[in-house]
Short mmCIF file of N, CA, C and O in Angstrom, two decimals:
data_model
loop_
_atom_site.label_atom_id
_atom_site.label_comp_id
_atom_site.label_asym_id
_atom_site.label_seq_id
_atom_site.Cartn_x
_atom_site.Cartn_y
_atom_site.Cartn_z
N MET A 1 -18.42 -80.18 -27.31
CA MET A 1 -18.48 -80.00 -25.86
C MET A 1 -19.00 -78.59 -25.59
O MET A 1 -18.59 -77.63 -26.22
N ASP A 2 -19.90 -78.50 -24.64
CA ASP A 2 -20.46 -77.18 -24.36
C ASP A 2 -19.43 -76.31 -23.65
O ASP A 2 -18.52 -76.80 -22.99
N LYS A 3 -19.55 -75.01 -23.85
CA LYS A 3 -18.50 -74.11 -23.38
C LYS A 3 -18.41 -74.06 -21.86
O LYS A 3 -17.32 -73.81 -21.33
N GLU A 4 -19.49 -74.30 -21.14
CA GLU A 4 -19.41 -74.32 -19.68
C GLU A 4 -18.58 -75.51 -19.19
O GLU A 4 -17.75 -75.37 -18.30
N VAL A 5 -18.80 -76.66 -19.80
CA VAL A 5 -18.02 -77.85 -19.44
C VAL A 5 -16.55 -77.62 -19.80
O VAL A 5 -15.65 -77.94 -19.02
N GLU A 6 -16.32 -77.07 -20.96
CA GLU A 6 -14.94 -76.77 -21.40
C GLU A 6 -14.24 -75.84 -20.41
O GLU A 6 -13.09 -76.06 -20.03
N PHE A 7 -14.93 -74.80 -19.96
CA PHE A 7 -14.38 -73.83 -19.02
C PHE A 7 -14.11 -74.50 -17.67
O PHE A 7 -13.05 -74.31 -17.07
N LEU A 8 -15.03 -75.31 -17.21
CA LEU A 8 -14.83 -76.02 -15.93
C LEU A 8 -13.65 -76.97 -16.01
O LEU A 8 -12.87 -77.09 -15.05
N LYS A 9 -13.51 -77.65 -17.12
CA LYS A 9 -12.37 -78.56 -17.28
C LYS A 9 -11.07 -77.77 -17.27
O LYS A 9 -10.07 -78.22 -16.70
N TYR A 10 -11.08 -76.60 -17.86
CA TYR A 10 -9.89 -75.75 -17.84
C TYR A 10 -9.56 -75.33 -16.40
O TYR A 10 -8.40 -75.40 -15.99
N ILE A 11 -10.56 -74.89 -15.66
CA ILE A 11 -10.34 -74.49 -14.26
C ILE A 11 -9.76 -75.65 -13.47
O ILE A 11 -8.80 -75.50 -12.71
N TYR A 12 -10.34 -76.82 -13.65
CA TYR A 12 -9.86 -78.02 -12.96
C TYR A 12 -8.39 -78.28 -13.30
O TYR A 12 -7.56 -78.50 -12.42
N GLN A 13 -8.08 -78.28 -14.58
CA GLN A 13 -6.71 -78.59 -15.00
C GLN A 13 -5.72 -77.53 -14.52
O GLN A 13 -4.60 -77.87 -14.15
N ASN A 14 -6.14 -76.28 -14.51
CA ASN A 14 -5.26 -75.21 -14.02
C ASN A 14 -4.96 -75.42 -12.53
O ASN A 14 -3.80 -75.32 -12.11
N ALA A 15 -5.98 -75.73 -11.75
CA ALA A 15 -5.77 -75.99 -10.31
C ALA A 15 -4.90 -77.22 -10.11
O ALA A 15 -4.01 -77.23 -9.26
N LYS A 16 -5.13 -78.26 -10.91
CA LYS A 16 -4.31 -79.47 -10.82
C LYS A 16 -2.85 -79.19 -11.17
O LYS A 16 -1.94 -79.78 -10.59
N MET A 17 -2.62 -78.29 -12.11
CA MET A 17 -1.24 -77.94 -12.46
C MET A 17 -0.57 -77.25 -11.27
O MET A 17 0.62 -77.49 -11.02
N GLY A 18 -1.31 -76.42 -10.53
CA GLY A 18 -0.77 -75.82 -9.32
C GLY A 18 -0.40 -76.88 -8.29
O GLY A 18 0.67 -76.81 -7.66
N ILE A 19 -1.25 -77.87 -8.15
CA ILE A 19 -0.99 -78.98 -7.21
C ILE A 19 0.25 -79.74 -7.64
O ILE A 19 1.12 -80.05 -6.82
N GLU A 20 0.33 -80.06 -8.93
CA GLU A 20 1.49 -80.79 -9.45
C GLU A 20 2.78 -80.00 -9.24
O GLU A 20 3.80 -80.57 -8.84
N GLY A 21 2.73 -78.70 -9.52
CA GLY A 21 3.92 -77.86 -9.33
C GLY A 21 4.39 -77.86 -7.89
O GLY A 21 5.59 -77.96 -7.61
N ILE A 22 3.44 -77.77 -6.97
CA ILE A 22 3.78 -77.80 -5.55
C ILE A 22 4.36 -79.16 -5.17
O ILE A 22 5.37 -79.23 -4.46
N ASP A 23 3.74 -80.22 -5.65
CA ASP A 23 4.26 -81.55 -5.36
C ASP A 23 5.69 -81.73 -5.89
O ASP A 23 6.51 -82.38 -5.25
N ASP A 24 5.97 -81.15 -7.05
CA ASP A 24 7.31 -81.25 -7.64
C ASP A 24 8.36 -80.48 -6.84
O ASP A 24 9.50 -80.89 -6.76
N ILE A 25 7.96 -79.37 -6.24
CA ILE A 25 8.93 -78.49 -5.60
C ILE A 25 9.07 -78.70 -4.10
O ILE A 25 10.09 -78.36 -3.52
N LYS A 26 8.08 -79.29 -3.47
CA LYS A 26 8.06 -79.33 -2.00
C LYS A 26 9.22 -80.10 -1.39
O LYS A 26 9.66 -79.78 -0.29
N LYS A 27 9.77 -81.08 -2.11
CA LYS A 27 10.89 -81.84 -1.55
C LYS A 27 12.17 -81.00 -1.45
O LYS A 27 13.11 -81.38 -0.77
N HIS A 28 12.18 -79.86 -2.13
CA HIS A 28 13.34 -78.97 -2.10
C HIS A 28 13.25 -77.92 -0.98
O HIS A 28 14.20 -77.19 -0.75
N ILE A 29 12.13 -77.87 -0.31
CA ILE A 29 11.90 -76.85 0.72
C ILE A 29 12.41 -77.36 2.06
O ILE A 29 12.05 -78.45 2.49
N GLU A 30 13.19 -76.54 2.71
CA GLU A 30 13.79 -76.95 3.98
C GLU A 30 13.15 -76.31 5.20
O GLU A 30 13.09 -76.93 6.25
N THR A 31 12.66 -75.09 5.08
CA THR A 31 12.13 -74.41 6.27
C THR A 31 10.65 -74.72 6.48
O THR A 31 9.88 -74.83 5.52
N ASP A 32 10.28 -74.84 7.74
CA ASP A 32 8.89 -75.14 8.07
C ASP A 32 7.95 -74.03 7.62
O ASP A 32 6.83 -74.30 7.18
N GLU A 33 8.38 -72.79 7.72
CA GLU A 33 7.52 -71.66 7.35
C GLU A 33 7.12 -71.73 5.88
O GLU A 33 5.94 -71.60 5.54
N LEU A 34 8.08 -71.96 5.01
CA LEU A 34 7.77 -72.05 3.58
C LEU A 34 6.98 -73.33 3.28
O LEU A 34 6.06 -73.32 2.47
N LYS A 35 7.30 -74.41 3.95
CA LYS A 35 6.53 -75.66 3.77
C LYS A 35 5.07 -75.45 4.12
O LYS A 35 4.17 -75.92 3.41
N GLU A 36 4.81 -74.74 5.22
CA GLU A 36 3.42 -74.48 5.63
C GLU A 36 2.70 -73.58 4.63
O GLU A 36 1.53 -73.81 4.32
N LEU A 37 3.40 -72.58 4.13
CA LEU A 37 2.81 -71.68 3.14
C LEU A 37 2.43 -72.45 1.88
O LEU A 37 1.30 -72.34 1.39
N ILE A 38 3.34 -73.26 1.40
CA ILE A 38 3.09 -74.05 0.19
C ILE A 38 1.96 -75.06 0.43
O ILE A 38 1.13 -75.29 -0.46
N ALA A 39 1.91 -75.63 1.61
CA ALA A 39 0.82 -76.58 1.94
C ALA A 39 -0.53 -75.88 1.92
O ALA A 39 -1.52 -76.44 1.43
N ARG A 40 -0.59 -74.66 2.44
CA ARG A 40 -1.86 -73.89 2.40
C ARG A 40 -2.25 -73.59 0.95
O ARG A 40 -3.43 -73.67 0.59
N GLN A 41 -1.27 -73.23 0.15
CA GLN A 41 -1.57 -72.93 -1.24
C GLN A 41 -2.08 -74.18 -1.96
O GLN A 41 -3.04 -74.11 -2.73
N LYS A 42 -1.46 -75.32 -1.68
CA LYS A 42 -1.91 -76.57 -2.29
C LYS A 42 -3.35 -76.88 -1.88
O LYS A 42 -4.16 -77.30 -2.71
N SER A 43 -3.66 -76.66 -0.63
CA SER A 43 -5.01 -76.91 -0.13
C SER A 43 -6.04 -76.05 -0.87
O SER A 43 -7.14 -76.52 -1.20
N GLU A 44 -5.68 -74.82 -1.16
CA GLU A 44 -6.59 -73.93 -1.89
C GLU A 44 -6.80 -74.44 -3.32
O GLU A 44 -7.92 -74.45 -3.82
N TYR A 45 -5.73 -74.88 -3.97
CA TYR A 45 -5.87 -75.45 -5.31
C TYR A 45 -6.75 -76.70 -5.27
O TYR A 45 -7.58 -76.92 -6.16
N GLU A 46 -6.58 -77.53 -4.25
CA GLU A 46 -7.39 -78.74 -4.12
C GLU A 46 -8.86 -78.39 -3.95
O GLU A 46 -9.74 -79.05 -4.53
N SER A 47 -9.15 -77.36 -3.18
CA SER A 47 -10.52 -76.91 -2.99
C SER A 47 -11.15 -76.46 -4.31
O SER A 47 -12.29 -76.82 -4.64
N ILE A 48 -10.39 -75.71 -5.08
CA ILE A 48 -10.89 -75.23 -6.38
C ILE A 48 -11.11 -76.42 -7.33
O ILE A 48 -12.13 -76.49 -8.01
N ALA A 49 -10.16 -77.34 -7.36
CA ALA A 49 -10.31 -78.52 -8.21
C ALA A 49 -11.55 -79.32 -7.82
O ALA A 49 -12.31 -79.76 -8.69
N ASN A 50 -11.76 -79.50 -6.53
CA ASN A 50 -12.94 -80.23 -6.06
C ASN A 50 -14.23 -79.51 -6.41
O ASN A 50 -15.22 -80.16 -6.80
N ASP A 51 -14.24 -78.18 -6.29
CA ASP A 51 -15.43 -77.41 -6.68
C ASP A 51 -15.71 -77.57 -8.17
O ASP A 51 -16.87 -77.68 -8.58
N ALA A 52 -14.65 -77.57 -8.98
CA ALA A 52 -14.83 -77.76 -10.42
C ALA A 52 -15.41 -79.15 -10.71
O ALA A 52 -16.30 -79.28 -11.55
N ILE A 53 -14.93 -80.16 -10.00
CA ILE A 53 -15.46 -81.52 -10.19
C ILE A 53 -16.94 -81.57 -9.85
O ILE A 53 -17.74 -82.17 -10.59
N LEU A 54 -17.32 -80.94 -8.75
CA LEU A 54 -18.74 -80.94 -8.36
C LEU A 54 -19.61 -80.29 -9.43
O LEU A 54 -20.67 -80.82 -9.78
N LEU A 55 -19.16 -79.16 -9.97
CA LEU A 55 -19.93 -78.48 -11.01
C LEU A 55 -19.95 -79.31 -12.30
O LEU A 55 -20.98 -79.35 -12.99
N LEU A 56 -18.84 -79.95 -12.62
CA LEU A 56 -18.82 -80.82 -13.79
C LEU A 56 -19.80 -81.98 -13.63
O LEU A 56 -20.56 -82.30 -14.55
N ASN A 57 -19.79 -82.60 -12.46
CA ASN A 57 -20.69 -83.73 -12.21
C ASN A 57 -22.15 -83.31 -12.29
O ASN A 57 -22.99 -84.06 -12.80
N LYS A 58 -22.45 -82.10 -11.80
CA LYS A 58 -23.83 -81.61 -11.89
C LYS A 58 -24.27 -81.44 -13.34
O LYS A 58 -25.46 -81.54 -13.64
N SER A 59 -23.31 -81.17 -14.21
CA SER A 59 -23.65 -80.99 -15.62
C SER A 59 -23.57 -82.30 -16.40
O SER A 59 -23.73 -82.31 -17.62
N GLY A 60 -23.28 -83.40 -15.69
CA GLY A 60 -23.20 -84.70 -16.34
C GLY A 60 -21.85 -84.99 -16.99
O GLY A 60 -21.73 -85.94 -17.76
N ALA A 61 -20.87 -84.18 -16.70
CA ALA A 61 -19.54 -84.37 -17.28
C ALA A 61 -18.57 -84.82 -16.19
O ALA A 61 -18.93 -84.94 -15.03
N HIS A 62 -17.35 -85.08 -16.59
CA HIS A 62 -16.32 -85.46 -15.65
C HIS A 62 -15.03 -84.72 -15.98
O HIS A 62 -14.86 -84.21 -17.09
N GLU A 63 -14.13 -84.67 -15.02
CA GLU A 63 -12.88 -83.95 -15.20
C GLU A 63 -11.92 -84.74 -16.08
O GLU A 63 -11.97 -85.97 -16.12
N ASP A 64 -11.07 -84.02 -16.78
CA ASP A 64 -9.98 -84.62 -17.54
C ASP A 64 -8.70 -84.23 -16.84
O ASP A 64 -8.43 -83.05 -16.64
N ASP A 65 -7.92 -85.23 -16.47
CA ASP A 65 -6.67 -84.94 -15.77
C ASP A 65 -5.68 -84.29 -16.74
O ASP A 65 -5.83 -84.39 -17.96
N ILE A 66 -4.68 -83.63 -16.17
CA ILE A 66 -3.65 -83.04 -17.02
C ILE A 66 -2.83 -84.18 -17.63
O ILE A 66 -2.73 -85.27 -17.08
N SER A 67 -2.26 -83.92 -18.77
CA SER A 67 -1.56 -84.97 -19.51
C SER A 67 -0.28 -85.40 -18.80
O SER A 67 0.34 -84.63 -18.07
N ALA A 68 0.09 -86.62 -19.05
CA ALA A 68 1.34 -87.14 -18.50
C ALA A 68 2.53 -86.32 -19.00
O ALA A 68 3.49 -86.10 -18.26
N LEU A 69 2.45 -85.84 -20.22
CA LEU A 69 3.51 -85.02 -20.78
C LEU A 69 3.64 -83.71 -20.01
O LEU A 69 4.76 -83.29 -19.66
N SER A 70 2.53 -83.07 -19.70
CA SER A 70 2.57 -81.82 -18.92
C SER A 70 3.15 -82.07 -17.54
O SER A 70 3.95 -81.27 -17.04
N LYS A 71 2.75 -83.17 -16.92
CA LYS A 71 3.28 -83.51 -15.60
C LYS A 71 4.79 -83.73 -15.67
O LYS A 71 5.54 -83.24 -14.83
N ALA A 72 5.22 -84.48 -16.67
CA ALA A 72 6.64 -84.79 -16.81
C ALA A 72 7.46 -83.53 -17.10
O ALA A 72 8.55 -83.34 -16.53
N MET A 73 6.93 -82.66 -17.93
CA MET A 73 7.65 -81.42 -18.25
C MET A 73 7.78 -80.54 -17.01
O MET A 73 8.83 -79.94 -16.78
N SER A 74 6.73 -80.45 -16.22
CA SER A 74 6.77 -79.66 -14.99
C SER A 74 7.81 -80.23 -14.04
O SER A 74 8.63 -79.49 -13.48
N TYR A 75 7.79 -81.53 -13.87
CA TYR A 75 8.74 -82.20 -12.98
C TYR A 75 10.18 -81.96 -13.43
O TYR A 75 11.05 -81.61 -12.63
N MET A 76 10.43 -82.12 -14.71
CA MET A 76 11.80 -81.95 -15.24
C MET A 76 12.26 -80.50 -15.11
O MET A 76 13.39 -80.24 -14.72
N MET A 77 11.37 -79.54 -15.41
CA MET A 77 11.74 -78.14 -15.32
C MET A 77 12.11 -77.77 -13.89
O MET A 77 13.14 -77.14 -13.64
N VAL A 78 11.28 -78.18 -12.94
CA VAL A 78 11.55 -77.86 -11.54
C VAL A 78 12.87 -78.47 -11.10
O VAL A 78 13.72 -77.78 -10.51
N ASN A 79 13.09 -79.72 -11.40
CA ASN A 79 14.30 -80.39 -10.95
C ASN A 79 15.55 -79.85 -11.63
O ASN A 79 16.60 -79.74 -10.99
N MET A 80 15.46 -79.46 -12.88
CA MET A 80 16.61 -78.85 -13.55
C MET A 80 16.96 -77.50 -12.93
O MET A 80 18.12 -77.20 -12.69
N LYS A 81 15.93 -76.71 -12.66
CA LYS A 81 16.18 -75.39 -12.08
C LYS A 81 16.66 -75.49 -10.63
O LYS A 81 17.39 -74.64 -10.15
N MET A 82 16.24 -76.53 -9.94
CA MET A 82 16.67 -76.72 -8.55
C MET A 82 18.11 -77.22 -8.47
O MET A 82 18.77 -76.99 -7.46
N LEU A 83 18.59 -77.88 -9.52
CA LEU A 83 19.98 -78.32 -9.54
C LEU A 83 20.93 -77.13 -9.49
O LEU A 83 21.97 -77.18 -8.84
N LYS A 84 20.55 -76.07 -10.17
CA LYS A 84 21.38 -74.86 -10.22
C LYS A 84 21.30 -74.07 -8.92
O LYS A 84 22.29 -73.49 -8.48
N ASP A 85 20.11 -74.02 -8.34
CA ASP A 85 19.90 -73.15 -7.17
C ASP A 85 18.68 -73.66 -6.41
O ASP A 85 17.56 -73.54 -6.88
N ASP A 86 18.91 -74.22 -5.21
CA ASP A 86 17.78 -74.73 -4.43
C ASP A 86 17.45 -73.83 -3.25
O ASP A 86 16.86 -74.27 -2.27
N SER A 87 17.76 -72.56 -3.37
CA SER A 87 17.47 -71.60 -2.31
C SER A 87 15.98 -71.31 -2.23
O SER A 87 15.23 -71.53 -3.19
N GLU A 88 15.55 -70.79 -1.08
CA GLU A 88 14.15 -70.40 -0.93
C GLU A 88 13.78 -69.33 -1.93
O GLU A 88 12.66 -69.30 -2.44
N SER A 89 14.71 -68.45 -2.21
CA SER A 89 14.45 -67.39 -3.18
C SER A 89 14.14 -67.98 -4.55
O SER A 89 13.20 -67.54 -5.23
N ASN A 90 14.90 -68.97 -4.98
CA ASN A 90 14.65 -69.59 -6.27
C ASN A 90 13.34 -70.38 -6.26
O ASN A 90 12.61 -70.38 -7.24
N ILE A 91 13.04 -71.04 -5.16
CA ILE A 91 11.78 -71.76 -5.03
C ILE A 91 10.61 -70.78 -5.17
O ILE A 91 9.67 -71.02 -5.93
N ALA A 92 10.70 -69.65 -4.46
CA ALA A 92 9.65 -68.63 -4.55
C ALA A 92 9.54 -68.10 -5.97
O ALA A 92 8.42 -67.92 -6.48
N LYS A 93 10.67 -67.88 -6.61
CA LYS A 93 10.66 -67.37 -7.98
C LYS A 93 9.94 -68.34 -8.91
O LYS A 93 9.11 -67.94 -9.72
N LEU A 94 10.25 -69.63 -8.80
CA LEU A 94 9.59 -70.63 -9.65
C LEU A 94 8.09 -70.68 -9.40
O LEU A 94 7.29 -70.77 -10.34
N MET A 95 7.72 -70.62 -8.13
CA MET A 95 6.30 -70.66 -7.78
C MET A 95 5.58 -69.40 -8.30
O MET A 95 4.46 -69.48 -8.80
N ILE A 96 6.23 -68.26 -8.17
CA ILE A 96 5.65 -67.01 -8.67
C ILE A 96 5.49 -67.06 -10.18
O ILE A 96 4.46 -66.64 -10.73
N GLU A 97 6.51 -67.59 -10.87
CA GLU A 97 6.41 -67.71 -12.33
C GLU A 97 5.22 -68.58 -12.73
O GLU A 97 4.49 -68.25 -13.67
N GLY A 98 5.01 -69.68 -12.01
CA GLY A 98 3.87 -70.53 -12.29
C GLY A 98 2.55 -69.83 -12.04
O GLY A 98 1.62 -69.92 -12.85
N SER A 99 2.48 -69.10 -10.94
CA SER A 99 1.24 -68.37 -10.62
C SER A 99 1.00 -67.23 -11.61
O SER A 99 -0.14 -66.97 -11.99
N ASN A 100 2.08 -66.55 -12.06
CA ASN A 100 1.92 -65.50 -13.08
C ASN A 100 1.34 -66.08 -14.36
O ASN A 100 0.45 -65.49 -14.98
N LYS A 101 1.83 -67.23 -14.74
CA LYS A 101 1.30 -67.91 -15.93
C LYS A 101 -0.18 -68.23 -15.71
O LYS A 101 -1.01 -68.03 -16.59
N GLY A 102 -0.51 -68.71 -14.50
CA GLY A 102 -1.90 -69.01 -14.18
C GLY A 102 -2.79 -67.77 -14.23
O GLY A 102 -3.92 -67.83 -14.71
N VAL A 103 -2.28 -66.63 -13.73
CA VAL A 103 -3.03 -65.37 -13.77
C VAL A 103 -3.36 -65.00 -15.21
O VAL A 103 -4.50 -64.65 -15.54
N ILE A 104 -2.37 -65.06 -16.06
CA ILE A 104 -2.57 -64.70 -17.47
C ILE A 104 -3.60 -65.62 -18.12
O ILE A 104 -4.55 -65.17 -18.77
N GLN A 105 -3.42 -66.92 -17.91
CA GLN A 105 -4.31 -67.89 -18.56
C GLN A 105 -5.75 -67.79 -18.07
O GLN A 105 -6.68 -67.79 -18.88
N ILE A 106 -5.95 -67.70 -16.77
CA ILE A 106 -7.33 -67.67 -16.26
C ILE A 106 -7.99 -66.33 -16.60
O ILE A 106 -9.20 -66.29 -16.87
N THR A 107 -7.21 -65.25 -16.65
CA THR A 107 -7.78 -63.95 -17.04
C THR A 107 -8.25 -64.00 -18.49
O THR A 107 -9.35 -63.52 -18.81
N GLU A 108 -7.45 -64.61 -19.36
CA GLU A 108 -7.86 -64.76 -20.76
C GLU A 108 -9.15 -65.57 -20.86
O GLU A 108 -10.05 -65.21 -21.63
N LYS A 109 -9.24 -66.64 -20.09
CA LYS A 109 -10.43 -67.49 -20.13
C LYS A 109 -11.66 -66.74 -19.60
O LYS A 109 -12.74 -66.84 -20.19
N ILE A 110 -11.50 -66.02 -18.50
CA ILE A 110 -12.63 -65.26 -17.95
C ILE A 110 -13.14 -64.27 -18.99
O ILE A 110 -14.35 -64.11 -19.16
N ASN A 111 -12.22 -63.63 -19.69
CA ASN A 111 -12.61 -62.65 -20.71
C ASN A 111 -13.22 -63.27 -21.95
O ASN A 111 -13.98 -62.63 -22.66
N SER A 112 -12.88 -64.52 -22.23
CA SER A 112 -13.39 -65.14 -23.45
C SER A 112 -14.67 -65.96 -23.24
O SER A 112 -15.41 -66.20 -24.18
N TYR A 113 -14.91 -66.38 -22.01
CA TYR A 113 -16.11 -67.17 -21.73
C TYR A 113 -17.18 -66.25 -21.15
O TYR A 113 -17.29 -66.08 -19.95
N THR A 114 -17.97 -65.69 -22.02
CA THR A 114 -19.05 -64.82 -21.58
C THR A 114 -20.34 -65.61 -21.58
O THR A 114 -20.46 -66.65 -22.24
N ASN A 115 -21.31 -65.12 -20.86
CA ASN A 115 -22.64 -65.75 -20.80
C ASN A 115 -22.59 -67.20 -20.34
O ASN A 115 -23.27 -68.06 -20.90
N VAL A 116 -21.76 -67.48 -19.32
CA VAL A 116 -21.76 -68.80 -18.71
C VAL A 116 -22.35 -68.70 -17.31
O VAL A 116 -22.51 -67.59 -16.77
N ASN A 117 -22.64 -69.82 -16.74
CA ASN A 117 -23.19 -69.89 -15.39
C ASN A 117 -22.36 -69.04 -14.43
O ASN A 117 -21.14 -69.18 -14.37
N PRO A 118 -23.00 -68.16 -13.67
CA PRO A 118 -22.27 -67.30 -12.73
C PRO A 118 -21.43 -68.08 -11.71
O PRO A 118 -20.40 -67.58 -11.24
N LYS A 119 -21.84 -69.31 -11.40
CA LYS A 119 -21.05 -70.12 -10.47
C LYS A 119 -19.68 -70.47 -11.07
O LYS A 119 -18.69 -70.57 -10.35
N ILE A 120 -19.65 -70.65 -12.37
CA ILE A 120 -18.39 -70.97 -13.04
C ILE A 120 -17.49 -69.74 -13.05
O ILE A 120 -16.29 -69.84 -12.77
N ILE A 121 -18.06 -68.60 -13.35
CA ILE A 121 -17.28 -67.35 -13.33
C ILE A 121 -16.75 -67.10 -11.92
O ILE A 121 -15.59 -66.73 -11.74
N LYS A 122 -17.58 -67.34 -10.92
CA LYS A 122 -17.16 -67.14 -9.53
C LYS A 122 -15.98 -68.05 -9.20
O LYS A 122 -15.02 -67.64 -8.56
N LEU A 123 -16.04 -69.30 -9.64
CA LEU A 123 -14.94 -70.24 -9.38
C LEU A 123 -13.68 -69.81 -10.13
O LEU A 123 -12.57 -69.88 -9.57
N ALA A 124 -13.83 -69.36 -11.35
CA ALA A 124 -12.68 -68.87 -12.12
C ALA A 124 -12.05 -67.67 -11.43
O ALA A 124 -10.82 -67.56 -11.34
N LYS A 125 -12.88 -66.77 -10.93
CA LYS A 125 -12.35 -65.60 -10.24
C LYS A 125 -11.71 -65.98 -8.91
O LYS A 125 -10.75 -65.34 -8.46
N LYS A 126 -12.21 -67.04 -8.28
CA LYS A 126 -11.57 -67.56 -7.06
C LYS A 126 -10.17 -68.08 -7.39
O LYS A 126 -9.22 -67.84 -6.64
N LEU A 127 -10.06 -68.78 -8.51
CA LEU A 127 -8.75 -69.26 -8.95
C LEU A 127 -7.82 -68.09 -9.24
O LEU A 127 -6.65 -68.09 -8.82
N LEU A 128 -8.32 -67.09 -9.91
CA LEU A 128 -7.52 -65.89 -10.21
C LEU A 128 -7.05 -65.22 -8.91
O LEU A 128 -5.86 -64.89 -8.76
N ALA A 129 -7.95 -65.04 -7.97
CA ALA A 129 -7.60 -64.41 -6.68
C ALA A 129 -6.58 -65.26 -5.93
O ALA A 129 -5.66 -64.72 -5.29
N THR A 130 -6.71 -66.57 -6.02
CA THR A 130 -5.76 -67.48 -5.36
C THR A 130 -4.38 -67.31 -5.97
O THR A 130 -3.38 -67.19 -5.23
N GLU A 131 -4.30 -67.29 -7.28
CA GLU A 131 -3.00 -67.10 -7.94
C GLU A 131 -2.36 -65.78 -7.53
O GLU A 131 -1.17 -65.72 -7.20
N GLU A 132 -3.16 -64.71 -7.53
CA GLU A 132 -2.64 -63.38 -7.16
C GLU A 132 -2.19 -63.36 -5.70
O GLU A 132 -1.15 -62.79 -5.37
N HIS A 133 -2.95 -63.98 -4.83
CA HIS A 133 -2.60 -64.03 -3.42
C HIS A 133 -1.33 -64.85 -3.20
O HIS A 133 -0.46 -64.47 -2.40
N ASN A 134 -1.20 -65.95 -3.92
CA ASN A 134 -0.01 -66.78 -3.81
C ASN A 134 1.25 -65.99 -4.18
O ASN A 134 2.28 -66.10 -3.52
N ILE A 135 1.14 -65.20 -5.23
CA ILE A 135 2.28 -64.36 -5.64
C ILE A 135 2.67 -63.42 -4.53
O ILE A 135 3.86 -63.31 -4.17
N GLU A 136 1.70 -62.75 -3.96
CA GLU A 136 1.99 -61.78 -2.88
C GLU A 136 2.64 -62.48 -1.68
O GLU A 136 3.58 -61.96 -1.09
N GLU A 137 2.14 -63.65 -1.31
CA GLU A 137 2.70 -64.37 -0.18
C GLU A 137 4.15 -64.81 -0.41
O GLU A 137 4.95 -64.85 0.52
N LEU A 138 4.47 -65.13 -1.64
CA LEU A 138 5.80 -65.63 -1.95
C LEU A 138 6.85 -64.53 -2.14
O LEU A 138 8.04 -64.81 -2.05
N LYS A 139 6.41 -63.32 -2.37
CA LYS A 139 7.35 -62.22 -2.63
C LYS A 139 8.34 -62.02 -1.49
O LYS A 139 9.47 -61.61 -1.74
N ILE A 140 7.95 -62.32 -0.26
CA ILE A 140 8.86 -62.08 0.85
C ILE A 140 10.07 -63.00 0.82
O ILE A 140 11.08 -62.74 1.49
N TYR A 141 9.99 -64.06 0.04
CA TYR A 141 11.10 -65.02 -0.06
C TYR A 141 12.09 -64.67 -1.16
O TYR A 141 13.13 -65.31 -1.29
N LEU A 142 11.78 -63.68 -1.98
CA LEU A 142 12.68 -63.29 -3.07
C LEU A 142 13.92 -62.58 -2.55
O LEU A 142 13.94 -61.97 -1.54
#
């Protein structure tokens, strides 16, 4: 598999993991303000995932969804942690932890994928900026 396709698939899967995490946690959110914030964040992940799909399709490839195991593990982790504490602070903490993981992973990928299409780098940096922005927005709930 060519490295540009590999990188795009990674970007897609990373954005999809953000969507999955939000879907897993949103049923625990009670306030409209936090629900709206999380909905905006999900929309941004969806936009990035869609952009990755478009670039993949232009290259003749298609997206690979995240594994059922990854989805199940995310769901179980969120629900186990919510059993102990379903406060907004804990919800924000879980979301920040996920975004921190995303920051680390996408930064590593940006640094390792050199000499790729600038559109792919731009999309990866958009994902990185989204993760960083999400963290900042959620800090007020800690």
